[in-house]
mmCIF file of N, CA and C in Angstrom:
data_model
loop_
_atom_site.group_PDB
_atom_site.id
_atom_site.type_symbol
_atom_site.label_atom_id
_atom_site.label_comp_id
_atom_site.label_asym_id
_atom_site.label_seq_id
_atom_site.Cartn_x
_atom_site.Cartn_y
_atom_site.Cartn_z
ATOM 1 N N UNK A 22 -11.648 -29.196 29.306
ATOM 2 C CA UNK A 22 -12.855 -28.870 28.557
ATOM 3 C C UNK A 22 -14.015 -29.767 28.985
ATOM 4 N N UNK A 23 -13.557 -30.847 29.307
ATOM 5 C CA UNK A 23 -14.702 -32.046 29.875
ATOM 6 C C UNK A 23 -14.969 -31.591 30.925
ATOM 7 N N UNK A 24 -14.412 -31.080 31.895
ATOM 8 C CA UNK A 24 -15.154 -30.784 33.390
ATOM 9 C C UNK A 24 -15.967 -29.241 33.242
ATOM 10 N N UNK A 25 -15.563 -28.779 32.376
ATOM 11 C CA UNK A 25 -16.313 -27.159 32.209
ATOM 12 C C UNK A 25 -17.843 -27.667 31.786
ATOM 13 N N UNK A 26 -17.787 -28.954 30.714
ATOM 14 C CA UNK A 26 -19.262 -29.562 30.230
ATOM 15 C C UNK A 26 -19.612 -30.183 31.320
ATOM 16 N N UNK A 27 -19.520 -31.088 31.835
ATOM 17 C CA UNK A 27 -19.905 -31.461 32.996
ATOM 18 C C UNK A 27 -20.367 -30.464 34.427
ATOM 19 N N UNK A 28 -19.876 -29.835 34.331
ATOM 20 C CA UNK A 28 -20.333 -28.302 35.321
ATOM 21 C C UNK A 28 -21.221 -27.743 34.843
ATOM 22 N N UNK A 29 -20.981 -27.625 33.526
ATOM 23 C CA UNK A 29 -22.430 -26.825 33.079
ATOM 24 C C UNK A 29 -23.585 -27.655 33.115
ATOM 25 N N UNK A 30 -23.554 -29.045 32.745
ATOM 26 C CA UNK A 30 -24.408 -29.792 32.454
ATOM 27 C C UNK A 30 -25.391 -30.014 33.930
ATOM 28 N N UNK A 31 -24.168 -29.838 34.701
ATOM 29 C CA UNK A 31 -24.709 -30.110 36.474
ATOM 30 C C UNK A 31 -25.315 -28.863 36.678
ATOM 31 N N UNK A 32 -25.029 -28.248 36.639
ATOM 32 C CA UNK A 32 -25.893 -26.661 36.532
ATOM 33 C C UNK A 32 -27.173 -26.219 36.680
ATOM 34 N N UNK A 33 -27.707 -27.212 34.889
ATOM 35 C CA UNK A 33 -28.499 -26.815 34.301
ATOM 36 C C UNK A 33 -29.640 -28.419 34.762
ATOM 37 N N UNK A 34 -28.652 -29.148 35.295
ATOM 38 C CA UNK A 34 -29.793 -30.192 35.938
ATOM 39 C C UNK A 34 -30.159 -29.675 37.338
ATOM 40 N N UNK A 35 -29.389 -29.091 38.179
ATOM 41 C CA UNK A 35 -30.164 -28.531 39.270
ATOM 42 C C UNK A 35 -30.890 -27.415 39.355
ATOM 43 N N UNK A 36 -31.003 -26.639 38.157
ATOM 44 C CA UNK A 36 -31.555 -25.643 37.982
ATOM 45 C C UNK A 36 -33.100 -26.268 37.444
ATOM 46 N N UNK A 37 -33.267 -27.349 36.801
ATOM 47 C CA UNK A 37 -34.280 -27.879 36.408
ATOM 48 C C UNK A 37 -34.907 -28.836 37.069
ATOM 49 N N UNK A 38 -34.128 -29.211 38.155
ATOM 50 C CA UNK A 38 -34.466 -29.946 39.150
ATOM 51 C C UNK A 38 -35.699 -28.935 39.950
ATOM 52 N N UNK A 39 -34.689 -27.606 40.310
ATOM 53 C CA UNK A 39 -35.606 -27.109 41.027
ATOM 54 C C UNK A 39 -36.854 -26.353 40.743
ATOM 55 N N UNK A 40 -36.969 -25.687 39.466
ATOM 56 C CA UNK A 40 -37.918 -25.404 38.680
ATOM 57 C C UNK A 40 -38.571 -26.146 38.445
ATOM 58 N N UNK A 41 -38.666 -27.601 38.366
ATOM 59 C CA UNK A 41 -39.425 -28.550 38.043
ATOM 60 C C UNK A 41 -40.091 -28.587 39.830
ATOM 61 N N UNK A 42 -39.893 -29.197 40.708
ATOM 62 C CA UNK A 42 -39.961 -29.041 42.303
ATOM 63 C C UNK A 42 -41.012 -28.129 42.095
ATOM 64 N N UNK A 43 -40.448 -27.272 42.109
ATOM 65 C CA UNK A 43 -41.398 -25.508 42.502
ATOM 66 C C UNK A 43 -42.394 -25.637 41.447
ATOM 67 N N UNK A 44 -42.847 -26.276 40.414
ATOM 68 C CA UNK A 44 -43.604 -26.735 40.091
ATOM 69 C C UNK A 44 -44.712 -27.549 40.202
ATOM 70 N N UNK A 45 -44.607 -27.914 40.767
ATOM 71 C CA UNK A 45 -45.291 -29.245 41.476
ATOM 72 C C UNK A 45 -44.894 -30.544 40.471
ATOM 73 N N UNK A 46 -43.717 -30.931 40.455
ATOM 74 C CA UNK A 46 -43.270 -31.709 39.830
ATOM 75 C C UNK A 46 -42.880 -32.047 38.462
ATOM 76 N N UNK A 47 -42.435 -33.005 38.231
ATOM 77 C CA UNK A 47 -42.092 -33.213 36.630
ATOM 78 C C UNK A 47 -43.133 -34.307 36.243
ATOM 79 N N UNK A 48 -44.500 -33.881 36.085
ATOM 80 C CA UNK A 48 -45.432 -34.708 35.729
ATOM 81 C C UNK A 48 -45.537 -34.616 33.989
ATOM 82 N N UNK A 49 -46.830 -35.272 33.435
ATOM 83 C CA UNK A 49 -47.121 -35.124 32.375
ATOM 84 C C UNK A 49 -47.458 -33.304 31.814
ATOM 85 N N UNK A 50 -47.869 -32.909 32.949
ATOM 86 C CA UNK A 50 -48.521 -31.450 32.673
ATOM 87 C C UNK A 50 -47.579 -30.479 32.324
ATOM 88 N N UNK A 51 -46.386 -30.370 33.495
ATOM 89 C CA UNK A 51 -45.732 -29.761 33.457
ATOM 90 C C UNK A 51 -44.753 -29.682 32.627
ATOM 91 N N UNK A 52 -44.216 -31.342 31.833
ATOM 92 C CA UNK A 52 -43.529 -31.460 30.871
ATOM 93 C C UNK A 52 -43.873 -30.625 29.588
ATOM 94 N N UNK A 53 -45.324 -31.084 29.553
ATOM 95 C CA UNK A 53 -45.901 -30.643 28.188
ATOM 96 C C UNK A 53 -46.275 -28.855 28.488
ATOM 97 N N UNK A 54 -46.157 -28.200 29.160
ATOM 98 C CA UNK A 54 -46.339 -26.625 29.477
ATOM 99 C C UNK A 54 -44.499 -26.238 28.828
ATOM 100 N N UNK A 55 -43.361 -27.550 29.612
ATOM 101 C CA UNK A 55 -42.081 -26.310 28.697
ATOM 102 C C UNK A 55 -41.656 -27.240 27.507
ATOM 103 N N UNK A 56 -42.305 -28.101 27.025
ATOM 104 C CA UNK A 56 -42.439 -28.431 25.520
ATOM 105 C C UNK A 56 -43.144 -27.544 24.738
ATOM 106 N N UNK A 57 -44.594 -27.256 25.109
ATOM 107 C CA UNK A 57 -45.069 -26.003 24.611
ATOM 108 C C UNK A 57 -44.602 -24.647 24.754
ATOM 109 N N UNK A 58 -43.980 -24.053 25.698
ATOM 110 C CA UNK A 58 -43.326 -23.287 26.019
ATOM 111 C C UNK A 58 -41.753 -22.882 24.841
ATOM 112 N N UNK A 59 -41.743 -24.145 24.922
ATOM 113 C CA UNK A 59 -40.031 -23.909 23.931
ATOM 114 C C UNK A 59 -40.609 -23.837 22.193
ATOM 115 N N UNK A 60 -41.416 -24.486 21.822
ATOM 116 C CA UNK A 60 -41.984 -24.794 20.562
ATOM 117 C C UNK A 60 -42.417 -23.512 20.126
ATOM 118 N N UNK A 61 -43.207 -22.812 21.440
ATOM 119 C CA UNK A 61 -43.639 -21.752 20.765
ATOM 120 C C UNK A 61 -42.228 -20.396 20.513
ATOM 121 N N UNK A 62 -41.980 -20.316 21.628
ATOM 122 C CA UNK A 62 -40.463 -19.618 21.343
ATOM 123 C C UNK A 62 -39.741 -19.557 20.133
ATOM 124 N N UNK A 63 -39.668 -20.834 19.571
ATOM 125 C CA UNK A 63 -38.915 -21.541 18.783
ATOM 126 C C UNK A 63 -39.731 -20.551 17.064
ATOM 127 N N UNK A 64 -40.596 -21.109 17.395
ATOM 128 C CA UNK A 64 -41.573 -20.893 16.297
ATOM 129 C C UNK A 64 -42.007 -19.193 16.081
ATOM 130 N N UNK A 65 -41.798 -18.879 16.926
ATOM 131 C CA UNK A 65 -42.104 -17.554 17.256
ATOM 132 C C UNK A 65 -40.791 -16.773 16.600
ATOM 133 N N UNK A 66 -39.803 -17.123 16.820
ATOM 134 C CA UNK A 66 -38.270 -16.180 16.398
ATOM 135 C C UNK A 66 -38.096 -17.100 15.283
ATOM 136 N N UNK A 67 -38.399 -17.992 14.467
ATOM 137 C CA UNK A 67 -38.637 -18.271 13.186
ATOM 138 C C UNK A 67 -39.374 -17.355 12.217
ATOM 139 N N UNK A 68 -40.640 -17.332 12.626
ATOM 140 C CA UNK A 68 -41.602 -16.582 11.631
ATOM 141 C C UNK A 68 -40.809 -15.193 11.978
ATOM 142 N N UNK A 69 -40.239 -14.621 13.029
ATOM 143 C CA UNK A 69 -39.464 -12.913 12.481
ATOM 144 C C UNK A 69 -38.220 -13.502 11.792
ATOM 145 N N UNK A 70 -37.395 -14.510 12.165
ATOM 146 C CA UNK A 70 -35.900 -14.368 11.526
ATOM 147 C C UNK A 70 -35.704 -14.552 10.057
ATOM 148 N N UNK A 71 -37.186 -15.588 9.985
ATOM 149 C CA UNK A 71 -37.027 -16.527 8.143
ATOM 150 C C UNK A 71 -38.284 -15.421 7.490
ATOM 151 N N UNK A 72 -39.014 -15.371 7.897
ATOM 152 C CA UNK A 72 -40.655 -14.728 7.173
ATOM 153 C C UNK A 72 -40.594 -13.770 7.793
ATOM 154 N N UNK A 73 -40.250 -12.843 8.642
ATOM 155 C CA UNK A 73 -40.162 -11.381 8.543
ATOM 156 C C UNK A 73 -41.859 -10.808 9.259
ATOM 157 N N UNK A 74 -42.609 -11.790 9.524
ATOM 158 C CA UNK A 74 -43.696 -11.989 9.969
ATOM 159 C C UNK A 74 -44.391 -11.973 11.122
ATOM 160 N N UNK A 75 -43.619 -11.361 12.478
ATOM 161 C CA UNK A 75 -43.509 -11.362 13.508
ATOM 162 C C UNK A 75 -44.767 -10.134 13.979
ATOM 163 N N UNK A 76 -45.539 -10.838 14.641
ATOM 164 C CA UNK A 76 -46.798 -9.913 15.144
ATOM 165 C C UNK A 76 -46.199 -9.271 16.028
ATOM 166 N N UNK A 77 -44.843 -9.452 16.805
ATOM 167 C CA UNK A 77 -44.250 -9.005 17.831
ATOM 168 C C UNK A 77 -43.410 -7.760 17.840
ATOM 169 N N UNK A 78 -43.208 -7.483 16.448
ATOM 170 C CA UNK A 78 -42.138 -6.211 16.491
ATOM 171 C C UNK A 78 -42.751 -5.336 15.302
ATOM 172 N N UNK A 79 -42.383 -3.950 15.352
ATOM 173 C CA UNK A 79 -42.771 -3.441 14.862
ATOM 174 C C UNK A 79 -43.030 -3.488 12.803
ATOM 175 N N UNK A 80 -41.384 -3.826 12.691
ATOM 176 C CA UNK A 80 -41.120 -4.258 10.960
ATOM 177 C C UNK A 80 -41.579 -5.864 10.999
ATOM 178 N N UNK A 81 -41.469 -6.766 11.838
ATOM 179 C CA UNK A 81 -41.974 -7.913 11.741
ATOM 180 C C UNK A 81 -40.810 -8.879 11.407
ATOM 181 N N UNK A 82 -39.317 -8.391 11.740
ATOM 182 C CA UNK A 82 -38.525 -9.439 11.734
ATOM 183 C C UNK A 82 -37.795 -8.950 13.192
ATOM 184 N N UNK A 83 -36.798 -10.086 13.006
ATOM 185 C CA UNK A 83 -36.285 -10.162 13.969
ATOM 186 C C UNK A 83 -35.649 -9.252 15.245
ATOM 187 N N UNK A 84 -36.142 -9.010 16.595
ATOM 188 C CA UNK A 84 -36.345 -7.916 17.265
ATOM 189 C C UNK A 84 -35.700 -8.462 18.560
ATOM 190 N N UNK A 85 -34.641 -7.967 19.327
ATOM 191 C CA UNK A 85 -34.251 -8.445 20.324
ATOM 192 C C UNK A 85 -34.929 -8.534 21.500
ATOM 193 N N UNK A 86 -35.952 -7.189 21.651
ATOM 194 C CA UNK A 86 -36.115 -6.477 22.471
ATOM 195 C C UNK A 86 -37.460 -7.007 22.796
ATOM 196 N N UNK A 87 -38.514 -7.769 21.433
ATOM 197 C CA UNK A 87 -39.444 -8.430 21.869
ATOM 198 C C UNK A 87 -38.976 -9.884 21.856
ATOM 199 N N UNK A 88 -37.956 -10.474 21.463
ATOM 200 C CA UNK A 88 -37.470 -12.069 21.757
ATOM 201 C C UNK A 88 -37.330 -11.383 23.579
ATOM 202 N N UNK A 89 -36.643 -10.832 23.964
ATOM 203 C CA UNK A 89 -36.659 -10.607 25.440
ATOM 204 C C UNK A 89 -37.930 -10.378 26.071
ATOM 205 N N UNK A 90 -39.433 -9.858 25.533
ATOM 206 C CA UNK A 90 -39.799 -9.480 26.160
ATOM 207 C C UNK A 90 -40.708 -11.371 26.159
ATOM 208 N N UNK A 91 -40.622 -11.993 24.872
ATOM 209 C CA UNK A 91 -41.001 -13.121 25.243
ATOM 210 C C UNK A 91 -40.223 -14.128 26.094
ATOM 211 N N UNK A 92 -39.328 -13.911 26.307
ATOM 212 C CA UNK A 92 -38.683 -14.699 27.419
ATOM 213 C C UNK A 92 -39.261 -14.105 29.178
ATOM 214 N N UNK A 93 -39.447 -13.121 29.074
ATOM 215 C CA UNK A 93 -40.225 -12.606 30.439
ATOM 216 C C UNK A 93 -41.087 -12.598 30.594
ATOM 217 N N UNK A 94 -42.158 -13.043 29.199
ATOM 218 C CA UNK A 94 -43.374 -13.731 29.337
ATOM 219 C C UNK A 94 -43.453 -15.370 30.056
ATOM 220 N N UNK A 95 -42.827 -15.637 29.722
ATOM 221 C CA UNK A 95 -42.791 -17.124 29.697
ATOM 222 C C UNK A 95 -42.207 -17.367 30.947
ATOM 223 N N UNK A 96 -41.276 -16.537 31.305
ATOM 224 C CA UNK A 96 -40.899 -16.812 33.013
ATOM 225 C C UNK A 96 -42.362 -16.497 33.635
ATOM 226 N N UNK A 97 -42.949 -15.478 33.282
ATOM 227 C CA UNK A 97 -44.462 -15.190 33.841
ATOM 228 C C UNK A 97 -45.514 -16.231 34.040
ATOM 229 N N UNK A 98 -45.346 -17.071 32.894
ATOM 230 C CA UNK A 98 -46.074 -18.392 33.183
ATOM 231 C C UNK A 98 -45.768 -18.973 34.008
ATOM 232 N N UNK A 99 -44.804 -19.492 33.909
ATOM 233 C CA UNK A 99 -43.915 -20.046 35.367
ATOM 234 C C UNK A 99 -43.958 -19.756 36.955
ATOM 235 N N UNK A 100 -43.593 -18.752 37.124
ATOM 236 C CA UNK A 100 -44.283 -17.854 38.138
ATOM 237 C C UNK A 100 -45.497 -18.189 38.279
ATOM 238 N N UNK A 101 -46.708 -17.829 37.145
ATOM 239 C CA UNK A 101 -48.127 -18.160 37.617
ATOM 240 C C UNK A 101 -48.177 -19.541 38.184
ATOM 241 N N UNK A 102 -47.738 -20.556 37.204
ATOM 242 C CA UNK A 102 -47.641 -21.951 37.988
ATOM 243 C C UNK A 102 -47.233 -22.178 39.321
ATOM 244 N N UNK A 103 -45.946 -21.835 39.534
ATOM 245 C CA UNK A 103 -45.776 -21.683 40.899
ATOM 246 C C UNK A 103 -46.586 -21.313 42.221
ATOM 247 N N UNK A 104 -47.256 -19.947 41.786
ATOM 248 C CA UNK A 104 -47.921 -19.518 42.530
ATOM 249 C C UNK A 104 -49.273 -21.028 42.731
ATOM 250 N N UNK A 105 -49.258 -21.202 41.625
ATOM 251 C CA UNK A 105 -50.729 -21.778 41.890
ATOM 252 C C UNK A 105 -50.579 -23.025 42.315
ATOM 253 N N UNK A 106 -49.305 -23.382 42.474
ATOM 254 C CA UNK A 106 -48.774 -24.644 43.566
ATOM 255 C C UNK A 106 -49.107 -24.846 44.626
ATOM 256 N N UNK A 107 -48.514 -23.112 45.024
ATOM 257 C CA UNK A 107 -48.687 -22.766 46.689
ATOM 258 C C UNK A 107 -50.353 -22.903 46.706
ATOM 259 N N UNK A 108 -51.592 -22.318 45.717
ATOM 260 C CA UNK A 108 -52.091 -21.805 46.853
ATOM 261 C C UNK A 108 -53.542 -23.694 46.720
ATOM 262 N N UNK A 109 -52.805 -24.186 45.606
ATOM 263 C CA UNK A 109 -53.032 -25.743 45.485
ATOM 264 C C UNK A 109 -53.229 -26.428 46.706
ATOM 265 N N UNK A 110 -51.687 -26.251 47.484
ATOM 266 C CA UNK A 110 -51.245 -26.459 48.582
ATOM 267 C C UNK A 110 -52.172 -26.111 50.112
ATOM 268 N N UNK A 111 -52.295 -24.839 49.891
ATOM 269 C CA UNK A 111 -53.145 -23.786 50.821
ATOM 270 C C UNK A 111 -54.421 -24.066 50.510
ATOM 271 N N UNK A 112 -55.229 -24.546 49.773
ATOM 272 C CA UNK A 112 -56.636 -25.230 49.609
ATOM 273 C C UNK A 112 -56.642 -26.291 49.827
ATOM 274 N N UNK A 113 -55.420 -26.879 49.459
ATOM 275 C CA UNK A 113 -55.714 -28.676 48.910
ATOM 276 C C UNK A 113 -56.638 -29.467 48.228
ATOM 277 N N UNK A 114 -56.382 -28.365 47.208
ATOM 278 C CA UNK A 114 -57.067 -28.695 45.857
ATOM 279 C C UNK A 114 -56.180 -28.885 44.791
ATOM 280 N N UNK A 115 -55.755 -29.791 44.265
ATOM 281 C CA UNK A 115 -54.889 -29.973 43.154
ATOM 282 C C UNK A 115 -55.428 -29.423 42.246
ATOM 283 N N UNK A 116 -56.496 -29.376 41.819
ATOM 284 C CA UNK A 116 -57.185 -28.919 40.588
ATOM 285 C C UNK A 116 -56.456 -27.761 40.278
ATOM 286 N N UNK A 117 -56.355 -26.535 41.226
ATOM 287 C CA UNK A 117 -55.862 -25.315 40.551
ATOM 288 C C UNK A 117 -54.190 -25.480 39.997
ATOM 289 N N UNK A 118 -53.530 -25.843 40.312
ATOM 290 C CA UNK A 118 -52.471 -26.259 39.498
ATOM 291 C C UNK A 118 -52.608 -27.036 38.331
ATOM 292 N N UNK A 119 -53.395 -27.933 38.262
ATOM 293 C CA UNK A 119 -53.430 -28.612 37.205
ATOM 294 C C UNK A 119 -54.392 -27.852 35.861
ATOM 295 N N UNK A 120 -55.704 -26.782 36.275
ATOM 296 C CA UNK A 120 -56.084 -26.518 35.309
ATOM 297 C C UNK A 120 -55.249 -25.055 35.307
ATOM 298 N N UNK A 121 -54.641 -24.368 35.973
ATOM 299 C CA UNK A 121 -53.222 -23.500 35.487
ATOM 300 C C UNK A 121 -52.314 -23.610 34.483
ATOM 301 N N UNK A 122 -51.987 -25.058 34.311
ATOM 302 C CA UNK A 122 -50.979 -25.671 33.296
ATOM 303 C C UNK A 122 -51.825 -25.841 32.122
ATOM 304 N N UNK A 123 -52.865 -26.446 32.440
ATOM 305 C CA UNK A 123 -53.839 -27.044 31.241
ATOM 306 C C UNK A 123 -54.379 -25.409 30.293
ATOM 307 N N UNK A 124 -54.241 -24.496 31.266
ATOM 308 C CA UNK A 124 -55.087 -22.877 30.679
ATOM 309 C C UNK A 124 -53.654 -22.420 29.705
ATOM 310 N N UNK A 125 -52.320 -22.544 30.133
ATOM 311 C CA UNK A 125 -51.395 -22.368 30.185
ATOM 312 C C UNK A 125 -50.865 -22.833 28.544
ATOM 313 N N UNK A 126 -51.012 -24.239 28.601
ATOM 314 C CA UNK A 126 -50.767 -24.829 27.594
ATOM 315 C C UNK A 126 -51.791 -25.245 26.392
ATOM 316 N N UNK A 127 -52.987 -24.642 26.278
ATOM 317 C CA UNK A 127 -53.905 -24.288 25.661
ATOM 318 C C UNK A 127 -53.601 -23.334 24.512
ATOM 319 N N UNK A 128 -52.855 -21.808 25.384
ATOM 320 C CA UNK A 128 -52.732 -20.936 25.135
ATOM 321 C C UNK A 128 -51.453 -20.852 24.179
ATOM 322 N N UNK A 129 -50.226 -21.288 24.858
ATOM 323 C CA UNK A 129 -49.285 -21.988 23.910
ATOM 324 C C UNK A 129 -49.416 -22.435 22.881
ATOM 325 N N UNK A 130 -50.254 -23.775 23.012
ATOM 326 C CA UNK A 130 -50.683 -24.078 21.554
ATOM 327 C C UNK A 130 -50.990 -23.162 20.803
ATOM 328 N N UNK A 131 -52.563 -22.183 21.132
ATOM 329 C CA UNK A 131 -53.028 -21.332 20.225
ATOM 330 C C UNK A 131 -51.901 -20.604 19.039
ATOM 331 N N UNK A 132 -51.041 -19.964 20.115
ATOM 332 C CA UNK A 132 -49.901 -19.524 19.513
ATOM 333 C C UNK A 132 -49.111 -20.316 18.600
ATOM 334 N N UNK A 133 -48.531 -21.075 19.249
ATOM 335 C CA UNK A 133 -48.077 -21.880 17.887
ATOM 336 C C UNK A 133 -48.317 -22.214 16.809
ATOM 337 N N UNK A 134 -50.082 -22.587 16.595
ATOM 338 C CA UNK A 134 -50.466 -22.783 15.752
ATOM 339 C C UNK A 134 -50.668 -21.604 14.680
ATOM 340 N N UNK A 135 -50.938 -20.577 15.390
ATOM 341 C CA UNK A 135 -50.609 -18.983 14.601
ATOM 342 C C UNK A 135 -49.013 -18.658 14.077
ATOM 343 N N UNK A 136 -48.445 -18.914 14.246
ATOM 344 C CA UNK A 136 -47.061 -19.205 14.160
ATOM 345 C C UNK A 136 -46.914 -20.361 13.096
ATOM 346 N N UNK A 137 -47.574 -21.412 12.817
ATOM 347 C CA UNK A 137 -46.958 -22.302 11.836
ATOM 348 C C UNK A 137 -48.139 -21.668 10.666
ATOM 349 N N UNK A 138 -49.197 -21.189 11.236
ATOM 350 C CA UNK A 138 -49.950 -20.800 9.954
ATOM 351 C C UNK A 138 -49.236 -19.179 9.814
ATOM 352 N N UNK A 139 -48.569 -18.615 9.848
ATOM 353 C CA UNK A 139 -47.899 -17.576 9.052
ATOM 354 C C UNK A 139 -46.625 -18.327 8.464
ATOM 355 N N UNK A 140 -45.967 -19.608 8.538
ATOM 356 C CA UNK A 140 -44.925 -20.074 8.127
ATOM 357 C C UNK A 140 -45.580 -20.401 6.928
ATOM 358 N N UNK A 141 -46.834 -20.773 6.540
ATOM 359 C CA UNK A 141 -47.477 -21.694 5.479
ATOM 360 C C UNK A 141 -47.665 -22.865 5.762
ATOM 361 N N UNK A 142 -47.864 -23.636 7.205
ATOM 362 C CA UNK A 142 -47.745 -24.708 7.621
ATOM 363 C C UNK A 142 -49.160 -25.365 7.487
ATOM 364 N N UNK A 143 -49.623 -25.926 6.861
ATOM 365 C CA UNK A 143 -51.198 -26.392 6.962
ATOM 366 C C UNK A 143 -51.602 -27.189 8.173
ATOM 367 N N UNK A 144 -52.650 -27.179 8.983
ATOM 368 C CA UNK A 144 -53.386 -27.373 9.781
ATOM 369 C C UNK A 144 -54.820 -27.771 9.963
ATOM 370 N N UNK A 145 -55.733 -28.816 10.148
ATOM 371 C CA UNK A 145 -56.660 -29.276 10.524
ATOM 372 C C UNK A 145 -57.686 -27.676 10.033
ATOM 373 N N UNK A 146 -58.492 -28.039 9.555
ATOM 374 C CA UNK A 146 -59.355 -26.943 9.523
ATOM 375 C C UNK A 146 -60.448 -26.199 10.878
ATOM 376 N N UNK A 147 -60.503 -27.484 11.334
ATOM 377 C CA UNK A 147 -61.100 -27.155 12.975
ATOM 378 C C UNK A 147 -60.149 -26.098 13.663
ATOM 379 N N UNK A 148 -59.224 -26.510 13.984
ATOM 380 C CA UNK A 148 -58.618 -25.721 14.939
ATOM 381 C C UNK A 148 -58.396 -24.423 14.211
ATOM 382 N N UNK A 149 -58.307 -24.109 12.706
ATOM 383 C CA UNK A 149 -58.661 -22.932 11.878
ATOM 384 C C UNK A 149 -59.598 -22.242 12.666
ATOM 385 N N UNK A 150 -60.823 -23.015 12.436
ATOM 386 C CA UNK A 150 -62.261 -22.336 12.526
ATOM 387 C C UNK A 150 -61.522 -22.099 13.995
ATOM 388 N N UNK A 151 -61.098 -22.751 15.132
ATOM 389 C CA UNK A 151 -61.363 -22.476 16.363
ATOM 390 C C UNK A 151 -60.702 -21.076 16.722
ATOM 391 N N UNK A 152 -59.378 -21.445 15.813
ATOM 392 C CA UNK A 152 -58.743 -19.898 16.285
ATOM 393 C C UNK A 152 -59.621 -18.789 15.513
ATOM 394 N N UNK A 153 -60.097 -18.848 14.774
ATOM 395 C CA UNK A 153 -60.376 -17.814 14.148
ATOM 396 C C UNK A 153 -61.678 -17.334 14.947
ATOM 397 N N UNK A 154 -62.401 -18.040 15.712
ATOM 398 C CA UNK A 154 -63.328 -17.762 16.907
ATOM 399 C C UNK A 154 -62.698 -17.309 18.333
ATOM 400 N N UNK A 155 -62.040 -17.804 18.041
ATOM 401 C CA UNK A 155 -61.043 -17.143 19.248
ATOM 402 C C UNK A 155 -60.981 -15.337 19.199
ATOM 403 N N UNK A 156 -60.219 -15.494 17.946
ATOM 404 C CA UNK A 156 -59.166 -14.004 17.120
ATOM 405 C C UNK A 156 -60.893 -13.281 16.896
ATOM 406 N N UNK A 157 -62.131 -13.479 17.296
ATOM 407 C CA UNK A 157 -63.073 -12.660 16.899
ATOM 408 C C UNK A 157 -63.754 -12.303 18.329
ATOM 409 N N UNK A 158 -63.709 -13.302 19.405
ATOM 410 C CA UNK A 158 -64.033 -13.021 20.779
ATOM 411 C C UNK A 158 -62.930 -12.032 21.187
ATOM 412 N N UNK A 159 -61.643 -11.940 21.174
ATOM 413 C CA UNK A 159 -60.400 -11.525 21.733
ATOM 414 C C UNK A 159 -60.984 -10.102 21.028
ATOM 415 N N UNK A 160 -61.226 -9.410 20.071
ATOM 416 C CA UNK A 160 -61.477 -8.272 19.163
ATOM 417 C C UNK A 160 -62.562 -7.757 19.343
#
């Protein structure tokens, strides 16, 4: 049973090894893109499983089919990052990778924070007002 954990564990470190790589590293940016990344996930199949509240499915609870389709979102981010490694690379401009992650994890947040305010989670009133300027440009 110990070597099956250990295999998996090795697995899932070279798998993050290399996703991290193809990233342009395991910097501050990129950490905080699949911290935001998981939080929102997290938070996201909360508000359908507990509060029934899910902007994502049709009844507003828990939906397989959009938990999947947010997991193929989020590889999508990833992907975009990637891409914008290469073409980082192909300019030699770091900037576009870095404000990729930064656009990236902006956006994350937004979400999340929509996500803890349908939980009942209170929040700074600024970033209220901000999303709610947001949710009126987007409309």
């Amino acid at each position: 049973m110990r070597q099956i954990y250990h295999a998996i564990m090795a697995a899932i470190s070279v798998v993050a090894a290399i996703l991290f790589r193809s990233m342009g590293g395991a910097d501050k940016l990129s950490q905080a893109l699949v911290v935001a990344m998981a939080i929102d996930y997290a938070t996201g199949v909360a508000c359908a499983a507990i509060w029934h509240k899910s902007p994502k499915s049709k009844s507003g609870a828990l939906d397989s089919r959009a938990g999947l389709k947010g997991l193929f979102r989020k590889a999508g981010i990833i992907l975009c990052v990637i891409l914008s490694v290469r073409l980082a690379d192909l300019l030699t401009t770091p900037a576009i990778r870095d404000s990729t992650i930064i656009f990236f994890v902006i956006n994350e947040s937004i979400s999340i924070f929509e996500n803890l305010g349908i939980m009942g989670v209170p929040y700074p009133p600024a970033i209220k007002s901000a999303l709610d300027a947001l949710q009126e440009k987007s409309e």
